[in-house]
């Protein structure tokens, strides 16, 4: 066959195409640091964009020979015009290198620059593997057969290899070599919870094949599907957990600062004490003890040596004017960070339910905005947040937001509320394990459901409530429309009980 194409569509995959008079042959080389494998698709649909042609000098050349290196995980294709295409399959350092006249022309993985020094015609490792060498090393497989991996060693261990005489060990090895060199069956197995391709029946046999290329194709497809799920799941979880940790840290710091501003001595009080004690403060003092008439105690005040007490007091009075602005900004920041915490916690909960690759792909598409690599690309919360007695109450902002709140930010044990028979906000009381929602919390949430509805002006409003698991959205229903089962009704006065506390 002739080499007719070589291209890549991502940095770890190389597609090689060969053509004969009436057939085509493709090699798909996946050479990533995490996984290296060859597979052989029957055809390959090349993308219209984001592809790059590689190894162009060898195109049009005919393959003359396939040479497997002795005792080495590599082989090469010998082509006309003195080209050699080396497949170096060394685990996470695998590569494909093109040579002409034994000089390197192109490396697929350019980061592995030392591969340019490889000499494909001299990579054979001739080893003495007769009985004399076997006996000289006392049957030590690693010294006689260094290319045996863990599977041959495990297979022999199951044959009680170590308990046998030297002659019996030799016979066991020769019998196994026959299976390895001329296998009748190719196995996909699961061993120690990992999917493996094997020439020996070990662990849990998942699939068997009689054709090697078919086995390789199936193994690569299964492995990528399985580990792709695990890798993407772990990556998404780590990203969300990292963002949640950062958000919680900022929230705690903001809450501490807010508490300090609200409850510690204000700037104006400190300034008042300084102005009342000007005659008691020595010139250029950096620290002074003064009587604080606000607390009826003596306390220590720190001053600046190059600043008079009057100037310091003036600066504190200016700060006091801005303090209420800082408090308001911090209150808004705390509320925003609380919303972000809920969004991230709900995203992690939804991720835990994506238990197969199909669900995970849909999840990754749905939560793209949260899984950005930017430090904190947060979306606007689709709900208002209220807190009472340790419980969080979420109120949808619009019909579209109602859908997002109910479908993405609530779970089966949460309590769902809505004003009866009129349009209005969906309301969620977040469930807490081991805790029953107090009647006072339920009433406040119901008041919010009534307040953010068409019954806002009524003197009394019936509000239905039920666990979220009994709320479903029919296919094709309008935004915010749901079907509710097993609901109960509570009668309340429409009100926002939290406005009085703000």
PDB file of C-alpha atoms in Angstrom, residues 88-380:
ATOM      1  CA  UNK A  88       7.831   4.013  19.522  1.00  0.00           C
ATOM      2  CA  UNK A  89       5.204   2.702  21.972  1.00  0.00           C
ATOM      3  CA  UNK A  90       6.789   3.489  25.320  1.00  0.00           C
ATOM      4  CA  UNK A  91       3.729   4.150  27.489  1.00  0.00           C
ATOM      5  CA  UNK A  92       3.361   7.840  28.336  1.00  0.00           C
ATOM      6  CA  UNK A  93       6.413   8.688  26.189  1.00  0.00           C
ATOM      7  CA  UNK A  94       5.117   7.115  22.988  1.00  0.00           C
ATOM      8  CA  UNK A  95       5.870   8.815  19.684  1.00  0.00           C
ATOM      9  CA  UNK A  96       5.927   8.435  15.899  1.00  0.00           C
ATOM     10  CA  UNK A  97       9.029   9.621  14.047  1.00  0.00           C
ATOM     11  CA  UNK A  98       9.704   9.866  10.299  1.00  0.00           C
ATOM     12  CA  UNK A  99      13.256   9.292   8.986  1.00  0.00           C
ATOM     13  CA  UNK A 100      14.875   9.462   5.581  1.00  0.00           C
ATOM     14  CA  UNK A 101      18.317   8.026   4.982  1.00  0.00           C
ATOM     15  CA  UNK A 102      18.311   7.276   8.735  1.00  0.00           C
ATOM     16  CA  UNK A 103      18.098  11.002   9.587  1.00  0.00           C
ATOM     17  CA  UNK A 104      15.064  12.325  11.490  1.00  0.00           C
ATOM     18  CA  UNK A 105      12.643  14.335   9.337  1.00  0.00           C
ATOM     19  CA  UNK A 106       9.655  14.939  11.624  1.00  0.00           C
ATOM     20  CA  UNK A 107       8.495  14.047  15.155  1.00  0.00           C
ATOM     21  CA  UNK A 108       4.780  13.812  15.940  1.00  0.00           C
ATOM     22  CA  UNK A 109       5.265  14.679  19.639  1.00  0.00           C
ATOM     23  CA  UNK A 110       7.849  17.420  19.291  1.00  0.00           C
ATOM     24  CA  UNK A 111       8.153  17.804  23.081  1.00  0.00           C
ATOM     25  CA  UNK A 112       9.998  14.481  23.127  1.00  0.00           C
ATOM     26  CA  UNK A 113      12.949  16.003  21.309  1.00  0.00           C
ATOM     27  CA  UNK A 114      15.398  13.295  22.405  1.00  0.00           C
ATOM     28  CA  UNK A 115      13.536  10.848  20.128  1.00  0.00           C
ATOM     29  CA  UNK A 116      15.324  12.458  17.198  1.00  0.00           C
ATOM     30  CA  UNK A 117      18.439  10.574  18.364  1.00  0.00           C
ATOM     31  CA  UNK A 118      16.796   7.144  18.079  1.00  0.00           C
ATOM     32  CA  UNK A 119      18.186   4.840  15.409  1.00  0.00           C
ATOM     33  CA  UNK A 120      15.338   2.560  14.267  1.00  0.00           C
ATOM     34  CA  UNK A 121      17.663   0.172  12.429  1.00  0.00           C
ATOM     35  CA  UNK A 122      19.596  -0.447  15.645  1.00  0.00           C
ATOM     36  CA  UNK A 123      16.844  -0.798  18.253  1.00  0.00           C
ATOM     37  CA  UNK A 124      16.764  -4.590  18.319  1.00  0.00           C
ATOM     38  CA  UNK A 125      17.610  -6.125  21.719  1.00  0.00           C
ATOM     39  CA  UNK A 126      18.888  -9.632  21.043  1.00  0.00           C
ATOM     40  CA  UNK A 127      18.760 -11.583  24.296  1.00  0.00           C
ATOM     41  CA  UNK A 128      19.724 -15.123  25.166  1.00  0.00           C
ATOM     42  CA  UNK A 129      16.430 -16.766  25.981  1.00  0.00           C
ATOM     43  CA  UNK A 130      17.375 -20.448  25.845  1.00  0.00           C
ATOM     44  CA  UNK A 131      17.303 -22.933  28.688  1.00  0.00           C
ATOM     45  CA  UNK A 132      20.942 -22.259  29.615  1.00  0.00           C
ATOM     46  CA  UNK A 133      20.236 -18.531  30.135  1.00  0.00           C
ATOM     47  CA  UNK A 134      17.049 -19.436  32.006  1.00  0.00           C
ATOM     48  CA  UNK A 135      18.957 -21.777  34.323  1.00  0.00           C
ATOM     49  CA  UNK A 136      21.801 -19.289  34.811  1.00  0.00           C
ATOM     50  CA  UNK A 137      19.259 -16.725  36.144  1.00  0.00           C
ATOM     51  CA  UNK A 138      17.448 -19.402  38.205  1.00  0.00           C
ATOM     52  CA  UNK A 139      14.190 -18.868  36.319  1.00  0.00           C
ATOM     53  CA  UNK A 140      14.066 -15.097  37.067  1.00  0.00           C
ATOM     54  CA  UNK A 141      11.622 -13.892  34.414  1.00  0.00           C
ATOM     55  CA  UNK A 142      12.643 -10.227  34.650  1.00  0.00           C
ATOM     56  CA  UNK A 143      16.223 -11.056  33.607  1.00  0.00           C
ATOM     57  CA  UNK A 144      15.417 -13.507  30.809  1.00  0.00           C
ATOM     58  CA  UNK A 145      12.191 -11.932  29.475  1.00  0.00           C
ATOM     59  CA  UNK A 146      12.373  -8.198  30.383  1.00  0.00           C
ATOM     60  CA  UNK A 147       9.452  -7.362  28.077  1.00  0.00           C
ATOM     61  CA  UNK A 148       7.006  -9.473  30.090  1.00  0.00           C
ATOM     62  CA  UNK A 149       4.576  -7.147  31.793  1.00  0.00           C
ATOM     63  CA  UNK A 150       2.466  -7.850  34.852  1.00  0.00           C
ATOM     64  CA  UNK A 151      -0.040 -10.085  33.045  1.00  0.00           C
ATOM     65  CA  UNK A 152       2.367 -12.906  32.058  1.00  0.00           C
ATOM     66  CA  UNK A 153       3.854 -12.843  35.568  1.00  0.00           C
ATOM     67  CA  UNK A 154       0.364 -13.039  37.102  1.00  0.00           C
ATOM     68  CA  UNK A 155      -0.635 -15.851  34.737  1.00  0.00           C
ATOM     69  CA  UNK A 156       2.413 -17.898  35.742  1.00  0.00           C
ATOM     70  CA  UNK A 157       1.792 -17.158  39.419  1.00  0.00           C
ATOM     71  CA  UNK A 158      -1.662 -18.716  39.013  1.00  0.00           C
ATOM     72  CA  UNK A 159       0.110 -21.842  37.713  1.00  0.00           C
ATOM     73  CA  UNK A 160       2.100 -21.992  41.014  1.00  0.00           C
ATOM     74  CA  UNK A 161       5.242 -20.998  39.102  1.00  0.00           C
ATOM     75  CA  UNK A 162       7.417 -20.433  42.184  1.00  0.00           C
ATOM     76  CA  UNK A 163       6.608 -23.895  43.612  1.00  0.00           C
ATOM     77  CA  UNK A 164       7.833 -25.717  40.478  1.00  0.00           C
ATOM     78  CA  UNK A 165      11.256 -27.190  39.691  1.00  0.00           C
ATOM     79  CA  UNK A 166      13.469 -25.319  37.232  1.00  0.00           C
ATOM     80  CA  UNK A 167      12.521 -27.712  34.417  1.00  0.00           C
ATOM     81  CA  UNK A 168       8.823 -27.359  35.184  1.00  0.00           C
ATOM     82  CA  UNK A 169       9.176 -23.577  35.256  1.00  0.00           C
ATOM     83  CA  UNK A 170      10.792 -23.695  31.819  1.00  0.00           C
ATOM     84  CA  UNK A 171       7.941 -25.816  30.446  1.00  0.00           C
ATOM     85  CA  UNK A 172       5.348 -23.404  31.887  1.00  0.00           C
ATOM     86  CA  UNK A 173       7.107 -20.439  30.270  1.00  0.00           C
ATOM     87  CA  UNK A 174       7.369 -22.193  26.882  1.00  0.00           C
ATOM     88  CA  UNK A 175       3.696 -23.141  26.993  1.00  0.00           C
ATOM     89  CA  UNK A 176       2.743 -19.539  27.761  1.00  0.00           C
ATOM     90  CA  UNK A 177       5.031 -18.221  24.995  1.00  0.00           C
ATOM     91  CA  UNK A 178       3.137 -20.330  22.458  1.00  0.00           C
ATOM     92  CA  UNK A 179      -0.082 -18.600  23.555  1.00  0.00           C
ATOM     93  CA  UNK A 180       1.544 -15.167  23.381  1.00  0.00           C
ATOM     94  CA  UNK A 181       3.149 -15.637  19.973  1.00  0.00           C
ATOM     95  CA  UNK A 182       0.243 -17.399  18.256  1.00  0.00           C
ATOM     96  CA  UNK A 183      -2.924 -16.520  20.166  1.00  0.00           C
ATOM     97  CA  UNK A 184      -6.226 -18.054  19.136  1.00  0.00           C
ATOM     98  CA  UNK A 185      -8.201 -15.611  21.320  1.00  0.00           C
ATOM     99  CA  UNK A 186      -7.723 -11.975  22.278  1.00  0.00           C
ATOM    100  CA  UNK A 187      -9.234 -10.968  25.594  1.00  0.00           C
ATOM    101  CA  UNK A 188     -10.614  -7.738  27.011  1.00  0.00           C
ATOM    102  CA  UNK A 189     -10.478  -8.273  30.755  1.00  0.00           C
ATOM    103  CA  UNK A 190     -11.149  -6.345  33.931  1.00  0.00           C
ATOM    104  CA  UNK A 191      -8.347  -6.737  36.447  1.00  0.00           C
ATOM    105  CA  UNK A 192      -8.022  -4.799  39.696  1.00  0.00           C
ATOM    106  CA  UNK A 193     -10.912  -2.611  38.500  1.00  0.00           C
ATOM    107  CA  UNK A 194      -9.095  -1.670  35.275  1.00  0.00           C
ATOM    108  CA  UNK A 195      -9.933  -2.559  31.688  1.00  0.00           C
ATOM    109  CA  UNK A 196      -7.027  -4.396  30.013  1.00  0.00           C
ATOM    110  CA  UNK A 197      -6.254  -5.967  26.654  1.00  0.00           C
ATOM    111  CA  UNK A 198      -4.698  -9.387  27.182  1.00  0.00           C
ATOM    112  CA  UNK A 199      -3.435 -12.419  25.291  1.00  0.00           C
ATOM    113  CA  UNK A 200      -4.060 -14.509  28.423  1.00  0.00           C
ATOM    114  CA  UNK A 201      -7.329 -15.301  30.235  1.00  0.00           C
ATOM    115  CA  UNK A 202      -7.016 -13.426  33.532  1.00  0.00           C
ATOM    116  CA  UNK A 203      -9.318 -11.586  35.930  1.00  0.00           C
ATOM    117  CA  UNK A 204     -12.867 -11.066  34.672  1.00  0.00           C
ATOM    118  CA  UNK A 205     -13.083 -11.774  30.946  1.00  0.00           C
ATOM    119  CA  UNK A 206     -15.370  -9.081  29.493  1.00  0.00           C
ATOM    120  CA  UNK A 207     -15.092  -9.827  25.747  1.00  0.00           C
ATOM    121  CA  UNK A 208     -13.225 -12.290  23.523  1.00  0.00           C
ATOM    122  CA  UNK A 209     -12.174 -11.853  19.889  1.00  0.00           C
ATOM    123  CA  UNK A 210     -10.489 -14.011  17.275  1.00  0.00           C
ATOM    124  CA  UNK A 211      -9.167 -11.090  15.191  1.00  0.00           C
ATOM    125  CA  UNK A 212      -6.447  -8.840  16.676  1.00  0.00           C
ATOM    126  CA  UNK A 213      -7.483  -5.622  14.923  1.00  0.00           C
ATOM    127  CA  UNK A 214     -11.085  -6.112  16.012  1.00  0.00           C
ATOM    128  CA  UNK A 215      -9.898  -6.642  19.593  1.00  0.00           C
ATOM    129  CA  UNK A 216      -7.734  -3.506  19.480  1.00  0.00           C
ATOM    130  CA  UNK A 217     -10.553  -1.379  18.079  1.00  0.00           C
ATOM    131  CA  UNK A 218     -13.017  -2.611  20.701  1.00  0.00           C
ATOM    132  CA  UNK A 219     -10.535  -2.180  23.538  1.00  0.00           C
ATOM    133  CA  UNK A 220      -9.592   1.385  22.565  1.00  0.00           C
ATOM    134  CA  UNK A 221     -13.251   2.367  22.204  1.00  0.00           C
ATOM    135  CA  UNK A 222     -14.231   0.816  25.556  1.00  0.00           C
ATOM    136  CA  UNK A 223     -11.209   2.180  27.398  1.00  0.00           C
ATOM    137  CA  UNK A 224     -11.682   5.739  26.146  1.00  0.00           C
ATOM    138  CA  UNK A 225     -15.382   5.644  26.956  1.00  0.00           C
ATOM    139  CA  UNK A 226     -14.794   4.333  30.467  1.00  0.00           C
ATOM    140  CA  UNK A 227     -11.739   6.371  31.418  1.00  0.00           C
ATOM    141  CA  UNK A 228     -13.037   9.407  29.533  1.00  0.00           C
ATOM    142  CA  UNK A 229     -16.024   9.386  31.842  1.00  0.00           C
ATOM    143  CA  UNK A 230     -13.841   8.990  34.936  1.00  0.00           C
ATOM    144  CA  UNK A 231     -11.389  11.665  33.849  1.00  0.00           C
ATOM    145  CA  UNK A 232     -14.032  14.232  32.892  1.00  0.00           C
ATOM    146  CA  UNK A 233     -16.077  13.471  36.000  1.00  0.00           C
ATOM    147  CA  UNK A 234     -13.045  13.907  38.264  1.00  0.00           C
ATOM    148  CA  UNK A 235     -11.963  17.076  36.459  1.00  0.00           C
ATOM    149  CA  UNK A 236     -15.444  18.630  36.748  1.00  0.00           C
ATOM    150  CA  UNK A 237     -15.693  17.673  40.426  1.00  0.00           C
ATOM    151  CA  UNK A 238     -12.272  19.140  41.220  1.00  0.00           C
ATOM    152  CA  UNK A 239     -13.113  22.389  39.416  1.00  0.00           C
ATOM    153  CA  UNK A 240     -16.410  22.782  41.271  1.00  0.00           C
ATOM    154  CA  UNK A 241     -14.917  21.864  44.640  1.00  0.00           C
ATOM    155  CA  UNK A 242     -12.084  24.343  44.112  1.00  0.00           C
ATOM    156  CA  UNK A 243     -14.535  27.121  43.206  1.00  0.00           C
ATOM    157  CA  UNK A 244     -16.738  26.221  46.156  1.00  0.00           C
ATOM    158  CA  UNK A 245     -13.757  26.382  48.521  1.00  0.00           C
ATOM    159  CA  UNK A 246     -12.717  29.804  47.186  1.00  0.00           C
ATOM    160  CA  UNK A 247     -16.281  31.122  47.397  1.00  0.00           C
ATOM    161  CA  UNK A 248     -16.771  29.819  50.944  1.00  0.00           C
ATOM    162  CA  UNK A 249     -13.473  31.399  52.016  1.00  0.00           C
ATOM    163  CA  UNK A 250     -14.490  34.787  50.585  1.00  0.00           C
ATOM    164  CA  UNK A 251     -17.918  34.411  52.229  1.00  0.00           C
ATOM    165  CA  UNK A 252     -16.396  33.692  55.654  1.00  0.00           C
ATOM    166  CA  UNK A 253     -13.996  36.632  55.346  1.00  0.00           C
ATOM    167  CA  UNK A 254     -16.798  38.974  54.267  1.00  0.00           C
ATOM    168  CA  UNK A 255     -19.076  37.816  57.104  1.00  0.00           C
ATOM    169  CA  UNK A 256     -16.282  38.352  59.645  1.00  0.00           C
ATOM    170  CA  UNK A 257     -15.582  41.835  58.294  1.00  0.00           C
ATOM    171  CA  UNK A 258     -19.294  42.675  58.317  1.00  0.00           C
ATOM    172  CA  UNK A 259     -19.631  41.484  61.925  1.00  0.00           C
ATOM    173  CA  UNK A 260     -16.629  43.596  62.881  1.00  0.00           C
ATOM    174  CA  UNK A 261     -18.071  46.711  61.258  1.00  0.00           C
ATOM    175  CA  UNK A 262     -21.481  46.202  62.832  1.00  0.00           C
ATOM    176  CA  UNK A 263     -20.437  45.227  66.349  1.00  0.00           C
ATOM    177  CA  UNK A 264     -16.962  46.611  67.010  1.00  0.00           C
ATOM    178  CA  UNK A 265     -16.374  50.183  68.097  1.00  0.00           C
ATOM    179  CA  UNK A 266     -17.156  52.515  65.228  1.00  0.00           C
ATOM    180  CA  UNK A 267     -14.709  55.012  63.757  1.00  0.00           C
ATOM    181  CA  UNK A 268     -16.806  57.918  65.025  1.00  0.00           C
ATOM    182  CA  UNK A 269     -16.744  56.603  68.633  1.00  0.00           C
ATOM    183  CA  UNK A 270     -12.950  56.333  68.546  1.00  0.00           C
ATOM    184  CA  UNK A 271     -12.730  59.852  67.112  1.00  0.00           C
ATOM    185  CA  UNK A 272     -15.059  61.156  69.858  1.00  0.00           C
ATOM    186  CA  UNK A 273     -12.817  59.685  72.583  1.00  0.00           C
ATOM    187  CA  UNK A 274      -9.691  61.194  70.997  1.00  0.00           C
ATOM    188  CA  UNK A 275     -11.257  64.657  70.694  1.00  0.00           C
ATOM    189  CA  UNK A 276     -12.461  64.511  74.311  1.00  0.00           C
ATOM    190  CA  UNK A 277      -8.938  63.693  75.530  1.00  0.00           C
ATOM    191  CA  UNK A 278      -6.772  65.965  73.402  1.00  0.00           C
ATOM    192  CA  UNK A 279      -5.121  67.485  76.490  1.00  0.00           C
ATOM    193  CA  UNK A 280      -4.264  64.007  77.791  1.00  0.00           C
ATOM    194  CA  UNK A 281      -2.379  62.897  74.669  1.00  0.00           C
ATOM    195  CA  UNK A 282       1.410  63.633  74.727  1.00  0.00           C
ATOM    196  CA  UNK A 283       2.878  65.155  71.526  1.00  0.00           C
ATOM    197  CA  UNK A 284       4.100  62.626  68.886  1.00  0.00           C
ATOM    198  CA  UNK A 285       2.753  59.709  70.944  1.00  0.00           C
ATOM    199  CA  UNK A 286       2.317  56.393  69.093  1.00  0.00           C
ATOM    200  CA  UNK A 287       0.249  54.740  71.814  1.00  0.00           C
ATOM    201  CA  UNK A 288      -1.886  56.155  74.626  1.00  0.00           C
ATOM    202  CA  UNK A 289      -4.299  54.900  77.282  1.00  0.00           C
ATOM    203  CA  UNK A 290      -7.560  56.874  77.432  1.00  0.00           C
ATOM    204  CA  UNK A 291     -10.893  56.611  79.191  1.00  0.00           C
ATOM    205  CA  UNK A 292     -13.580  55.342  76.765  1.00  0.00           C
ATOM    206  CA  UNK A 293     -16.852  56.844  77.979  1.00  0.00           C
ATOM    207  CA  UNK A 294     -18.816  54.600  75.580  1.00  0.00           C
ATOM    208  CA  UNK A 295     -17.732  51.435  77.396  1.00  0.00           C
ATOM    209  CA  UNK A 296     -16.804  53.025  80.768  1.00  0.00           C
ATOM    210  CA  UNK A 297     -13.326  51.451  80.509  1.00  0.00           C
ATOM    211  CA  UNK A 298      -9.752  52.542  79.883  1.00  0.00           C
ATOM    212  CA  UNK A 299      -8.280  51.186  76.684  1.00  0.00           C
ATOM    213  CA  UNK A 300      -5.195  51.606  74.535  1.00  0.00           C
ATOM    214  CA  UNK A 301      -5.295  53.620  71.295  1.00  0.00           C
ATOM    215  CA  UNK A 302      -2.592  53.436  68.615  1.00  0.00           C
ATOM    216  CA  UNK A 303      -1.583  56.721  66.948  1.00  0.00           C
ATOM    217  CA  UNK A 304       0.786  57.793  64.186  1.00  0.00           C
ATOM    218  CA  UNK A 305       3.860  59.741  65.306  1.00  0.00           C
ATOM    219  CA  UNK A 306       3.749  62.145  62.361  1.00  0.00           C
ATOM    220  CA  UNK A 307      -0.002  62.803  62.633  1.00  0.00           C
ATOM    221  CA  UNK A 308      -1.703  64.965  65.254  1.00  0.00           C
ATOM    222  CA  UNK A 309      -4.623  63.481  67.233  1.00  0.00           C
ATOM    223  CA  UNK A 310      -6.918  66.087  65.624  1.00  0.00           C
ATOM    224  CA  UNK A 311      -5.913  64.967  62.091  1.00  0.00           C
ATOM    225  CA  UNK A 312      -6.317  61.328  63.095  1.00  0.00           C
ATOM    226  CA  UNK A 313      -9.812  62.076  64.478  1.00  0.00           C
ATOM    227  CA  UNK A 314     -10.723  63.941  61.261  1.00  0.00           C
ATOM    228  CA  UNK A 315      -9.655  60.910  59.220  1.00  0.00           C
ATOM    229  CA  UNK A 316     -11.754  58.617  61.424  1.00  0.00           C
ATOM    230  CA  UNK A 317     -14.814  60.863  61.007  1.00  0.00           C
ATOM    231  CA  UNK A 318     -14.396  60.629  57.224  1.00  0.00           C
ATOM    232  CA  UNK A 319     -14.134  56.871  57.485  1.00  0.00           C
ATOM    233  CA  UNK A 320     -17.307  56.811  59.602  1.00  0.00           C
ATOM    234  CA  UNK A 321     -19.212  58.530  56.792  1.00  0.00           C
ATOM    235  CA  UNK A 322     -18.131  55.783  54.406  1.00  0.00           C
ATOM    236  CA  UNK A 323     -18.654  52.972  56.910  1.00  0.00           C
ATOM    237  CA  UNK A 324     -22.376  52.598  56.192  1.00  0.00           C
ATOM    238  CA  UNK A 325     -21.547  52.318  52.472  1.00  0.00           C
ATOM    239  CA  UNK A 326     -18.990  49.593  53.229  1.00  0.00           C
ATOM    240  CA  UNK A 327     -21.559  47.749  55.373  1.00  0.00           C
ATOM    241  CA  UNK A 328     -24.108  47.854  52.537  1.00  0.00           C
ATOM    242  CA  UNK A 329     -21.534  46.644  50.009  1.00  0.00           C
ATOM    243  CA  UNK A 330     -20.478  43.819  52.313  1.00  0.00           C
ATOM    244  CA  UNK A 331     -24.096  42.785  52.891  1.00  0.00           C
ATOM    245  CA  UNK A 332     -24.591  42.585  49.130  1.00  0.00           C
ATOM    246  CA  UNK A 333     -21.335  40.651  48.735  1.00  0.00           C
ATOM    247  CA  UNK A 334     -22.321  38.165  51.464  1.00  0.00           C
ATOM    248  CA  UNK A 335     -25.696  37.608  49.802  1.00  0.00           C
ATOM    249  CA  UNK A 336     -24.047  37.149  46.397  1.00  0.00           C
ATOM    250  CA  UNK A 337     -21.516  34.660  47.776  1.00  0.00           C
ATOM    251  CA  UNK A 338     -24.280  32.725  49.536  1.00  0.00           C
ATOM    252  CA  UNK A 339     -26.086  32.441  46.204  1.00  0.00           C
ATOM    253  CA  UNK A 340     -22.865  31.258  44.536  1.00  0.00           C
ATOM    254  CA  UNK A 341     -22.341  28.650  47.268  1.00  0.00           C
ATOM    255  CA  UNK A 342     -25.854  27.281  46.657  1.00  0.00           C
ATOM    256  CA  UNK A 343     -25.304  27.212  42.884  1.00  0.00           C
ATOM    257  CA  UNK A 344     -21.999  25.342  43.275  1.00  0.00           C
ATOM    258  CA  UNK A 345     -23.383  22.923  45.882  1.00  0.00           C
ATOM    259  CA  UNK A 346     -26.329  22.176  43.594  1.00  0.00           C
ATOM    260  CA  UNK A 347     -23.970  21.681  40.644  1.00  0.00           C
ATOM    261  CA  UNK A 348     -21.962  19.148  42.681  1.00  0.00           C
ATOM    262  CA  UNK A 349     -25.177  17.380  43.667  1.00  0.00           C
ATOM    263  CA  UNK A 350     -26.252  17.197  40.015  1.00  0.00           C
ATOM    264  CA  UNK A 351     -22.794  15.895  39.055  1.00  0.00           C
ATOM    265  CA  UNK A 352     -23.094  13.051  41.573  1.00  0.00           C
ATOM    266  CA  UNK A 353     -26.225  11.921  39.715  1.00  0.00           C
ATOM    267  CA  UNK A 354     -24.474  11.849  36.304  1.00  0.00           C
ATOM    268  CA  UNK A 355     -23.572   8.182  36.688  1.00  0.00           C
ATOM    269  CA  UNK A 356     -22.876   7.311  33.046  1.00  0.00           C
ATOM    270  CA  UNK A 357     -21.120   8.885  30.087  1.00  0.00           C
ATOM    271  CA  UNK A 358     -24.329  10.026  28.353  1.00  0.00           C
ATOM    272  CA  UNK A 359     -25.600  11.813  31.472  1.00  0.00           C
ATOM    273  CA  UNK A 360     -22.170  13.335  32.049  1.00  0.00           C
ATOM    274  CA  UNK A 361     -22.015  14.776  28.518  1.00  0.00           C
ATOM    275  CA  UNK A 362     -25.430  16.393  29.025  1.00  0.00           C
ATOM    276  CA  UNK A 363     -24.311  17.679  32.430  1.00  0.00           C
ATOM    277  CA  UNK A 364     -21.116  19.221  31.022  1.00  0.00           C
ATOM    278  CA  UNK A 365     -23.156  20.972  28.339  1.00  0.00           C
ATOM    279  CA  UNK A 366     -25.692  22.278  30.880  1.00  0.00           C
ATOM    280  CA  UNK A 367     -23.107  23.539  33.373  1.00  0.00           C
ATOM    281  CA  UNK A 368     -20.583  24.973  30.893  1.00  0.00           C
ATOM    282  CA  UNK A 369     -20.651  28.409  32.531  1.00  0.00           C
ATOM    283  CA  UNK A 370     -19.599  26.982  35.897  1.00  0.00           C
ATOM    284  CA  UNK A 371     -16.861  24.777  34.466  1.00  0.00           C
ATOM    285  CA  UNK A 372     -14.946  27.560  32.775  1.00  0.00           C
ATOM    286  CA  UNK A 373     -11.226  27.758  33.467  1.00  0.00           C
ATOM    287  CA  UNK A 374     -11.580  31.392  34.532  1.00  0.00           C
ATOM    288  CA  UNK A 375     -11.169  31.991  38.237  1.00  0.00           C
ATOM    289  CA  UNK A 376     -14.791  32.809  39.030  1.00  0.00           C
ATOM    290  CA  UNK A 377     -17.060  33.100  36.007  1.00  0.00           C
ATOM    291  CA  UNK A 378     -20.317  32.991  37.916  1.00  0.00           C
ATOM    292  CA  UNK A 379     -23.734  33.357  36.411  1.00  0.00           C
ATOM    293  CA  UNK A 380     -26.430  35.539  37.934  1.00  0.00           C
TER     294      UNK A 380
END
